[in-house]
Coordinates of C-alpha atoms in Angstrom, one line a residue:
M1 CA -71.8 12.6 -54.6
E2 CA -74.6 15.2 -56.2
T3 CA -78.0 13.7 -56.4
S4 CA -78.3 13.9 -60.2
Q5 CA -75.2 11.3 -59.8
K6 CA -76.2 9.1 -57.2
D7 CA -79.8 9.2 -59.3
S8 CA -78.1 7.7 -63.2
L9 CA -76.6 5.0 -61.0
Q10 CA -79.4 3.7 -59.1
H11 CA -80.9 1.1 -62.7
H12 CA -77.0 -0.6 -61.6
K13 CA -76.6 -4.1 -59.3
V14 CA -73.9 -5.6 -59.0
L15 CA -72.9 -9.1 -57.9
V16 CA -70.4 -8.9 -55.4
A17 CA -67.9 -12.1 -56.3
N18 CA -66.1 -12.7 -53.6
R19 CA -66.1 -13.2 -50.3
G20 CA -65.0 -12.5 -46.4
E21 CA -64.4 -7.9 -45.8
I22 CA -63.5 -7.3 -49.8
A23 CA -67.0 -8.1 -49.6
I24 CA -68.5 -6.8 -47.5
R25 CA -66.4 -3.2 -48.4
I26 CA -68.4 -3.8 -51.7
M27 CA -71.8 -4.3 -50.4
R28 CA -71.5 -0.8 -48.1
A29 CA -69.8 1.2 -51.1
C30 CA -73.1 -0.1 -53.3
R31 CA -75.6 0.7 -50.5
K32 CA -73.6 4.4 -49.8
L33 CA -74.5 5.4 -53.7
G34 CA -77.3 4.1 -53.7
V35 CA -77.1 1.3 -55.8
A36 CA -78.2 -2.4 -55.0
F37 CA -76.0 -5.4 -55.0
T38 CA -76.2 -9.2 -54.7
A39 CA -73.1 -11.1 -52.3
I40 CA -73.0 -15.2 -53.0
F41 CA -71.3 -17.6 -50.6
T42 CA -70.3 -21.2 -50.2
A43 CA -71.1 -23.9 -47.8
E44 CA -68.0 -23.3 -45.8
D45 CA -68.8 -20.0 -45.5
A46 CA -71.8 -19.7 -44.1
A47 CA -70.8 -18.2 -40.8
S48 CA -69.1 -15.6 -42.3
G49 CA -70.5 -12.3 -41.5
H50 CA -70.3 -10.9 -45.6
V51 CA -73.4 -13.1 -45.8
R52 CA -74.8 -11.8 -42.5
Y53 CA -74.5 -8.4 -44.2
A54 CA -76.0 -9.4 -47.3
R55 CA -79.2 -11.1 -44.8
E56 CA -79.9 -7.5 -43.3
N57 CA -79.2 -4.7 -45.9
G58 CA -79.8 -6.6 -49.4
G59 CA -82.7 -6.0 -51.0
E60 CA -84.6 -9.2 -52.8
R61 CA -82.6 -11.1 -54.6
S62 CA -79.1 -10.3 -52.8
L63 CA -77.8 -13.9 -51.5
F64 CA -77.1 -17.2 -54.0
R65 CA -75.8 -20.0 -52.1
V66 CA -72.8 -20.8 -55.2
S67 CA -70.6 -24.7 -54.8
S68 CA -67.5 -22.2 -55.6
Y69 CA -66.4 -18.6 -56.2
H70 CA -64.5 -21.1 -58.9
D71 CA -66.9 -21.0 -60.8
A72 CA -67.4 -18.7 -64.2
N73 CA -70.7 -20.2 -65.3
E74 CA -72.5 -20.2 -61.7
L75 CA -70.8 -16.4 -61.1
M76 CA -72.6 -15.5 -65.0
S77 CA -76.4 -17.8 -63.4
V78 CA -76.7 -15.8 -60.8
A79 CA -76.1 -12.4 -62.2
D80 CA -78.9 -13.4 -64.8
Q81 CA -81.4 -14.6 -61.8
A82 CA -80.4 -11.3 -59.6
G83 CA -80.5 -9.0 -63.0
C84 CA -77.2 -7.6 -62.2
T85 CA -75.6 -5.1 -64.5
A86 CA -72.3 -5.6 -63.5
V87 CA -70.0 -7.8 -61.3
H88 CA -67.4 -6.8 -59.0
P89 CA -64.1 -9.0 -58.7
G90 CA -62.8 -8.3 -55.7
Y91 CA -59.4 -9.0 -55.1
G92 CA -57.8 -12.4 -56.0
F93 CA -60.3 -15.5 -57.8
F94 CA -61.1 -13.5 -61.1
A95 CA -60.1 -9.6 -60.4
E96 CA -57.3 -10.6 -62.6
D97 CA -58.5 -12.7 -65.1
F98 CA -59.3 -10.5 -68.3
R99 CA -60.6 -13.9 -70.0
F100 CA -63.5 -13.6 -67.3
A101 CA -63.3 -9.9 -67.6
R102 CA -64.3 -10.1 -71.3
R103 CA -67.2 -12.6 -70.8
V104 CA -68.8 -10.8 -69.0
T105 CA -68.6 -7.8 -71.5
K106 CA -68.9 -9.3 -74.4
R107 CA -71.8 -12.6 -73.5
D108 CA -75.3 -12.4 -74.8
R109 CA -76.4 -10.8 -71.8
K110 CA -74.0 -7.7 -71.5
M111 CA -72.7 -6.4 -68.2
I112 CA -70.0 -4.1 -67.1
F113 CA -66.9 -5.2 -65.3
I114 CA -65.8 -3.2 -62.6
G115 CA -62.0 -2.9 -63.2
P116 CA -60.2 -1.5 -66.0
S117 CA -61.0 -2.5 -69.8
W118 CA -60.6 -6.8 -70.4
K119 CA -57.7 -5.5 -72.8
I120 CA -55.5 -3.6 -70.1
I121 CA -56.1 -6.3 -67.7
R122 CA -54.5 -8.2 -70.4
E123 CA -51.7 -6.3 -70.9
L124 CA -50.6 -4.8 -67.4
G125 CA -50.4 -8.4 -66.9
D126 CA -48.5 -9.8 -68.4
K127 CA -45.0 -9.2 -66.6
I128 CA -42.7 -9.3 -70.2
N129 CA -45.4 -6.8 -71.0
T130 CA -45.2 -4.1 -68.5
K131 CA -41.8 -4.0 -68.8
R132 CA -41.0 -3.8 -72.5
L133 CA -44.3 -0.8 -71.8
A134 CA -42.0 0.8 -69.2
R135 CA -39.0 0.6 -71.1
S136 CA -40.0 2.2 -74.4
L137 CA -41.5 5.5 -71.3
D138 CA -38.2 5.2 -69.9
V139 CA -39.6 4.3 -66.4
P140 CA -36.9 3.3 -65.0
T141 CA -37.1 -1.0 -64.7
V142 CA -35.2 -3.7 -63.1
P143 CA -32.5 -5.3 -65.3
G144 CA -32.9 -8.2 -66.9
S145 CA -34.9 -9.4 -70.3
D146 CA -38.1 -7.6 -71.5
R147 CA -37.7 -10.9 -74.0
P148 CA -37.7 -14.2 -73.9
I149 CA -34.5 -15.0 -75.2
Y150 CA -33.8 -18.2 -77.7
D151 CA -30.0 -17.1 -78.8
E152 CA -27.3 -18.2 -75.9
M153 CA -24.7 -15.6 -76.6
E154 CA -27.6 -12.6 -75.8
A155 CA -28.3 -14.1 -73.2
E156 CA -24.6 -14.5 -71.2
R157 CA -25.0 -10.4 -72.1
I158 CA -28.0 -9.6 -70.2
A159 CA -27.4 -12.2 -67.8
R160 CA -23.5 -10.2 -66.8
S161 CA -25.2 -6.7 -67.3
V162 CA -27.1 -8.2 -64.6
F163 CA -24.2 -8.9 -62.7
E164 CA -22.2 -6.1 -63.0
F165 CA -25.5 -3.6 -62.2
Q166 CA -25.4 -5.7 -58.8
V167 CA -21.7 -5.2 -58.2
Q168 CA -22.2 -1.7 -58.5
Q169 CA -25.0 -2.0 -56.0
G170 CA -22.3 -2.9 -53.7
I171 CA -24.1 -6.2 -53.4
Q172 CA -21.8 -9.1 -52.1
R173 CA -22.7 -11.9 -53.3
P174 CA -24.7 -10.8 -57.1
L175 CA -26.3 -13.4 -58.6
V176 CA -28.7 -13.3 -61.8
L177 CA -32.1 -16.0 -61.9
V178 CA -32.5 -18.0 -65.1
K179 CA -36.1 -18.9 -66.1
A180 CA -38.0 -20.5 -68.6
S181 CA -40.7 -17.6 -69.4
A182 CA -43.5 -20.7 -70.4
G183 CA -42.9 -21.5 -66.9
G184 CA -44.7 -20.9 -63.0
G185 CA -45.5 -21.8 -59.5
G186 CA -42.1 -21.8 -59.1
M187 CA -40.5 -24.5 -62.5
G188 CA -37.7 -23.6 -63.9
I189 CA -35.8 -21.7 -62.3
E190 CA -31.9 -21.6 -61.0
E191 CA -30.0 -19.3 -59.7
V192 CA -26.3 -18.3 -61.2
Y193 CA -23.7 -16.9 -58.6
D194 CA -21.1 -17.6 -61.0
I195 CA -20.9 -15.5 -64.4
D196 CA -18.9 -18.9 -66.0
N197 CA -22.2 -20.7 -64.6
F198 CA -23.8 -19.3 -66.5
R199 CA -23.6 -21.2 -70.1
S200 CA -24.6 -24.4 -68.9
V201 CA -27.4 -23.9 -66.4
Y202 CA -28.6 -21.9 -69.4
R203 CA -28.4 -25.0 -71.3
R204 CA -30.0 -26.8 -68.6
I205 CA -33.1 -24.2 -68.1
R206 CA -33.9 -24.5 -72.0
N207 CA -33.9 -27.5 -72.9
Y208 CA -36.2 -28.2 -69.5
A209 CA -38.6 -25.7 -71.0
L210 CA -38.8 -27.3 -74.2
R211 CA -38.9 -30.6 -72.3
Q212 CA -42.1 -29.9 -69.8
F213 CA -43.7 -26.2 -72.0
K214 CA -42.8 -26.8 -76.0
D215 CA -40.8 -23.1 -75.5
E216 CA -36.7 -22.8 -75.1
G217 CA -37.2 -19.2 -74.1
V218 CA -35.4 -18.3 -71.0
L219 CA -36.0 -14.8 -68.8
I220 CA -33.3 -13.4 -67.5
E221 CA -33.5 -11.6 -64.4
Q222 CA -31.8 -9.8 -61.7
R223 CA -33.0 -10.4 -58.1
I224 CA -32.4 -7.6 -55.8
T225 CA -33.0 -8.3 -51.8
D226 CA -32.6 -5.5 -50.1
F227 CA -34.7 -3.1 -51.2
N228 CA -38.6 -1.3 -49.7
H229 CA -41.2 -1.9 -51.3
L230 CA -43.5 1.3 -52.4
E231 CA -47.1 1.8 -54.3
V232 CA -48.3 3.9 -55.8
Q233 CA -52.6 4.3 -56.0
I234 CA -53.9 5.2 -58.9
V235 CA -57.3 5.8 -60.2
S236 CA -59.0 6.4 -63.7
D237 CA -62.2 6.9 -65.5
R238 CA -63.3 5.9 -68.3
S239 CA -62.4 7.8 -70.6
G240 CA -58.3 6.8 -69.5
K241 CA -57.2 10.2 -70.1
N242 CA -57.5 11.9 -66.5
P243 CA -55.8 9.3 -64.4
V244 CA -55.3 11.0 -60.6
H245 CA -53.0 9.5 -58.1
F246 CA -53.7 8.9 -54.0
G247 CA -50.4 8.8 -52.5
T248 CA -48.3 6.0 -51.9
R249 CA -47.4 3.0 -49.5
N250 CA -44.9 1.5 -47.7
C251 CA -45.6 -2.5 -47.9
S252 CA -42.1 -4.0 -46.6
I253 CA -42.9 -5.9 -43.7
Q254 CA -43.7 -8.9 -45.5
S255 CA -44.1 -12.9 -43.5
T256 CA -40.8 -14.8 -44.6
G257 CA -42.6 -16.0 -47.6
L258 CA -42.9 -12.3 -49.0
Q259 CA -46.6 -11.6 -48.2
K260 CA -47.4 -8.5 -46.9
R261 CA -48.7 -8.1 -43.3
V262 CA -48.1 -4.0 -42.3
E263 CA -48.6 -1.0 -45.0
V264 CA -48.0 2.0 -44.6
A265 CA -49.2 5.3 -46.6
P266 CA -47.3 7.5 -47.7
G267 CA -44.7 5.7 -48.8
F268 CA -41.5 7.3 -46.5
V269 CA -42.1 10.7 -44.8
P270 CA -38.4 12.9 -45.5
A271 CA -40.3 15.4 -42.4
Q272 CA -39.6 13.1 -40.1
M273 CA -37.1 10.3 -40.9
D274 CA -33.7 11.0 -42.0
Y275 CA -32.8 8.6 -45.5
S276 CA -29.8 8.2 -46.9
F277 CA -31.6 9.2 -50.0
D278 CA -33.2 12.1 -51.3
A279 CA -37.1 10.5 -50.2
A280 CA -39.5 13.1 -51.7
K281 CA -38.0 13.0 -54.9
V282 CA -38.3 9.3 -55.2
L283 CA -42.1 9.3 -54.6
Q284 CA -42.0 11.9 -56.3
D285 CA -40.5 9.2 -58.8
I286 CA -42.5 6.9 -58.9
V287 CA -45.7 9.0 -59.0
H288 CA -45.0 10.6 -62.0
Y289 CA -43.6 7.4 -63.8
S290 CA -46.7 5.3 -62.8
L291 CA -49.6 8.8 -63.5
T292 CA -47.5 8.4 -67.4
M293 CA -47.7 5.0 -68.0
A294 CA -51.2 4.8 -67.0
R295 CA -51.9 7.5 -69.4
K296 CA -49.7 5.4 -72.8
V297 CA -52.2 2.6 -72.1
G298 CA -55.1 4.2 -71.5
Y299 CA -55.3 3.1 -67.6
D300 CA -59.7 3.0 -66.4
N301 CA -60.4 2.3 -63.1
V302 CA -58.1 1.9 -60.0
G303 CA -55.2 0.1 -60.0
T304 CA -51.5 0.2 -58.3
W305 CA -47.8 0.1 -59.9
E306 CA -45.4 -1.5 -57.0
W307 CA -41.9 -0.3 -57.4
I308 CA -38.9 -1.5 -55.1
V309 CA -36.1 1.3 -54.4
T310 CA -32.9 0.1 -52.9
R311 CA -31.0 1.5 -49.8
R312 CA -29.6 4.0 -52.8
G313 CA -33.0 5.5 -53.2
E314 CA -33.3 3.9 -57.0
P315 CA -36.1 2.8 -57.7
F316 CA -37.6 0.2 -60.4
L317 CA -41.1 -0.9 -61.6
M318 CA -41.9 -4.3 -60.1
E319 CA -45.7 -4.7 -61.8
V320 CA -48.6 -3.4 -61.9
N321 CA -51.7 -4.7 -60.7
T322 CA -54.7 -3.7 -62.3
R323 CA -57.6 -4.7 -59.5
I324 CA -58.6 -2.9 -56.2
Q325 CA -56.3 -4.5 -53.6
V326 CA -55.8 -5.1 -50.3
E327 CA -54.7 -2.0 -48.7
N328 CA -56.6 0.3 -50.6
G329 CA -58.1 1.7 -46.9
V330 CA -54.7 3.1 -45.6
S331 CA -53.7 4.9 -48.7
A332 CA -58.0 6.0 -48.1
R333 CA -57.7 6.7 -44.7
I334 CA -55.0 10.0 -45.2
S335 CA -56.8 11.1 -48.8
S336 CA -59.2 13.7 -48.9
I337 CA -61.2 14.9 -52.1
R338 CA -62.0 19.0 -51.9
N339 CA -66.0 19.5 -51.3
H340 CA -66.2 15.5 -50.8
E341 CA -66.7 14.6 -46.6
G342 CA -64.4 12.7 -45.0
P343 CA -61.8 10.9 -46.2
V344 CA -62.2 8.7 -49.5
D345 CA -64.0 5.7 -49.9
L346 CA -61.5 4.0 -53.2
I347 CA -63.7 1.1 -53.7
A348 CA -67.0 3.2 -53.6
E349 CA -64.7 5.4 -56.7
Q350 CA -63.9 2.2 -58.1
I351 CA -67.2 1.5 -58.6
R352 CA -68.7 4.4 -59.3
I353 CA -66.6 5.5 -62.2
G354 CA -66.7 2.2 -63.3
L355 CA -70.3 1.9 -64.1
G356 CA -69.2 5.4 -66.6
E357 CA -69.4 8.4 -64.0
P358 CA -66.1 10.9 -65.1
L359 CA -63.7 10.9 -62.4
G360 CA -64.8 14.6 -61.5
Y361 CA -62.2 16.1 -60.0
T362 CA -58.3 16.7 -60.8
Q363 CA -54.5 15.6 -59.2
D364 CA -55.3 19.3 -57.7
D365 CA -58.4 19.0 -55.9
V366 CA -56.6 15.2 -54.3
T367 CA -54.8 16.2 -50.4
F368 CA -53.4 13.8 -48.0
D369 CA -53.4 14.3 -43.5
G370 CA -51.5 12.7 -41.2
V371 CA -50.4 8.6 -41.5
G372 CA -52.2 4.9 -41.7
I373 CA -51.1 2.1 -40.9
E374 CA -52.6 -0.8 -41.8
Y375 CA -52.0 -4.1 -40.1
R376 CA -53.0 -8.1 -41.1
L377 CA -54.5 -9.6 -38.5
I378 CA -54.3 -13.6 -39.7
A379 CA -54.4 -16.5 -37.9
E380 CA -50.7 -17.7 -38.3
D381 CA -47.8 -18.9 -36.5
P382 CA -45.0 -16.1 -37.4
E383 CA -42.4 -18.5 -35.0
H384 CA -42.8 -21.5 -37.6
G385 CA -42.8 -20.4 -41.5
F386 CA -46.0 -18.2 -40.4
T387 CA -48.1 -21.9 -40.7
P388 CA -51.9 -20.7 -41.2
W389 CA -53.4 -22.2 -38.1
V390 CA -57.1 -23.5 -37.8
G391 CA -59.7 -23.7 -35.4
R392 CA -61.8 -21.9 -33.4
I393 CA -62.3 -18.5 -32.9
E394 CA -64.2 -17.7 -28.8
R395 CA -63.4 -13.9 -28.8
F396 CA -62.7 -11.1 -31.1
S397 CA -63.5 -7.7 -30.1
W398 CA -61.2 -4.3 -29.6
K399 CA -61.1 -0.8 -28.2
E400 CA -63.4 1.5 -30.2
E401 CA -60.7 5.1 -31.1
P402 CA -62.1 7.4 -33.7
W403 CA -59.1 7.2 -34.8
L404 CA -59.7 2.9 -35.6
T405 CA -61.3 1.5 -38.9
V406 CA -61.5 -2.4 -38.2
L407 CA -62.8 -4.4 -41.9
T408 CA -63.7 -8.2 -41.3
H409 CA -66.3 -11.1 -42.0
V410 CA -65.5 -12.4 -38.5
P411 CA -68.2 -12.1 -36.3
T412 CA -68.0 -10.6 -33.1
D413 CA -70.6 -11.8 -30.9
T414 CA -70.4 -15.6 -31.4
P415 CA -67.7 -18.2 -32.5
Y416 CA -67.4 -18.8 -35.7
E417 CA -65.2 -22.0 -36.9
I418 CA -61.7 -20.7 -40.3
P419 CA -62.5 -22.0 -43.2
T420 CA -60.3 -24.6 -44.2
E421 CA -60.5 -23.9 -48.0
F422 CA -59.5 -19.9 -47.8
D423 CA -56.2 -18.5 -46.2
P424 CA -57.2 -17.9 -43.0
N425 CA -57.3 -13.8 -42.8
L426 CA -59.2 -11.8 -39.9
A427 CA -59.3 -8.5 -40.5
L428 CA -57.6 -5.9 -41.8
A429 CA -57.2 -2.4 -38.8
I430 CA -56.2 0.5 -40.2
I431 CA -55.2 3.6 -37.6
W432 CA -54.7 7.2 -38.3
G433 CA -52.5 9.3 -36.4
K434 CA -51.6 12.9 -37.1
D435 CA -47.8 12.0 -38.0
L436 CA -45.8 8.2 -38.0
A437 CA -45.1 8.9 -33.6
E438 CA -48.9 8.5 -33.6
A439 CA -48.9 6.2 -35.9
R440 CA -47.2 4.2 -34.1
E441 CA -48.0 4.5 -30.5
R442 CA -51.8 4.1 -32.2
G443 CA -50.9 1.1 -33.7
V444 CA -48.7 -0.6 -30.4
S445 CA -52.3 0.5 -28.0
F446 CA -54.3 -1.1 -30.4
L447 CA -53.0 -4.4 -30.4
D448 CA -52.5 -3.8 -26.5
N449 CA -56.2 -3.7 -26.4
L450 CA -57.5 -6.4 -29.2
H451 CA -59.0 -9.5 -27.6
L452 CA -58.2 -12.2 -30.1
E453 CA -58.4 -15.7 -28.2
G454 CA -60.1 -19.1 -29.9
R455 CA -58.7 -22.7 -29.9
N456 CA -58.0 -25.8 -32.5
N457 CA -59.3 -29.4 -32.5
A458 CA -56.5 -30.7 -30.4
G459 CA -57.6 -27.9 -27.3
E460 CA -54.5 -26.0 -28.3
A461 CA -54.7 -21.7 -27.9
L462 CA -54.7 -20.6 -31.4
K463 CA -51.7 -18.8 -33.2
S464 CA -52.3 -15.5 -34.5
N465 CA -49.3 -12.8 -36.1
V466 CA -50.0 -10.2 -33.2
A467 CA -46.6 -10.5 -31.4
F468 CA -44.9 -9.5 -34.8
L469 CA -47.3 -6.9 -36.6
R470 CA -46.7 -5.5 -32.4
A471 CA -42.7 -6.3 -33.0
N472 CA -42.5 -4.8 -35.9
T473 CA -44.7 -1.6 -35.2
A474 CA -41.7 0.3 -34.6
R475 CA -39.7 -0.5 -38.0
T476 CA -42.2 0.5 -40.2
L477 CA -41.2 3.5 -43.2
R478 CA -37.3 3.0 -41.7
F479 CA -34.9 1.2 -44.1

């Protein structure tokens, strides 16, 4: 970064409104940029590495205890006490809450929300609205309604088109999802496998929606089960006019609950593997579509366009995540910007442009090298539905390598009690290789040299997903 740019950021102070490894990454990026920060923690998180990092690397008023990460009033109070000029929400918590983002920017003592503008969060955070926008730009979306349907005949027509699409895909047992549009949390959803039963199900869901949500609108959607999950990493400054991409990711290795466990960048490697479709064109297309949408809405920060790709190589936009994602590091590891040293730091870029700096480069300045694999190390039991494990980490260490980055809030020099209030995520391990074969080989080497031990209150040994990660490494980027 040029000195003049760094100097222009030094009057800012960022409230790191999150916890764990993402809080550490935000604080590190702030230090790199010469920006002061204030971190927060709850009583349950007192032993977290992000608390230690803030104490050791922050200045005056760099760490405050709060009762909850979910209390917006408390966060605003801390920001005022610490003299913060901006808020970085990380991911989760308030990261995609447009009301929180709006409050940050419109309160009496205005601050900067380091993320997209609240209007863009609202626009792209609505999946129905996102689908409608995509279709207006001829961006392919999963067949189904792009608005609540109140007319039974129209609903049946859409349902039949969804069934026909699945038959064309060669799906043995087509189904359609009938959902209460005002619902959530899995409420008011039924699967229809026989189109002749559609009307009775539609009426049942419509009546349920009216009783429960006072809105009888119904969505008709398709569930695609045999697909790869790809993502496109988009970055754009506050002008919203010059978005660039930092490549693609493949996040298809997931838990039974469809939670990501392994991410690989790029999303396919057509030069190294054979696919039954034109994988290079798929990557080119989803990047093009994602940038088209970003330009249309004037997207102005760091976000991800999520796609599903069928076995026939057909891409469909699933949703847009307007926030920084957990897996941004694996995209950053294989990306570089001309005249910048080393791999890009996407969180530093997010902070820099969030605070008003121009992007300062074009797509021609972005280059890619090698393959990255990111493992999510979690205390869970994959053999029993990925059930979270609760207990004490007694040993956590790994063999340092130049091709390895481990991001963690878990102390490695003292035992650590996993807080029961949060997901038992332990670390992210990012492996780089010159190609997929080398990245896989190095990934297995990392896992084999990892020491992760612990006990719960019953004296039972720690359960983790390390064996699951190792077993699935060989199938990365395979369809």
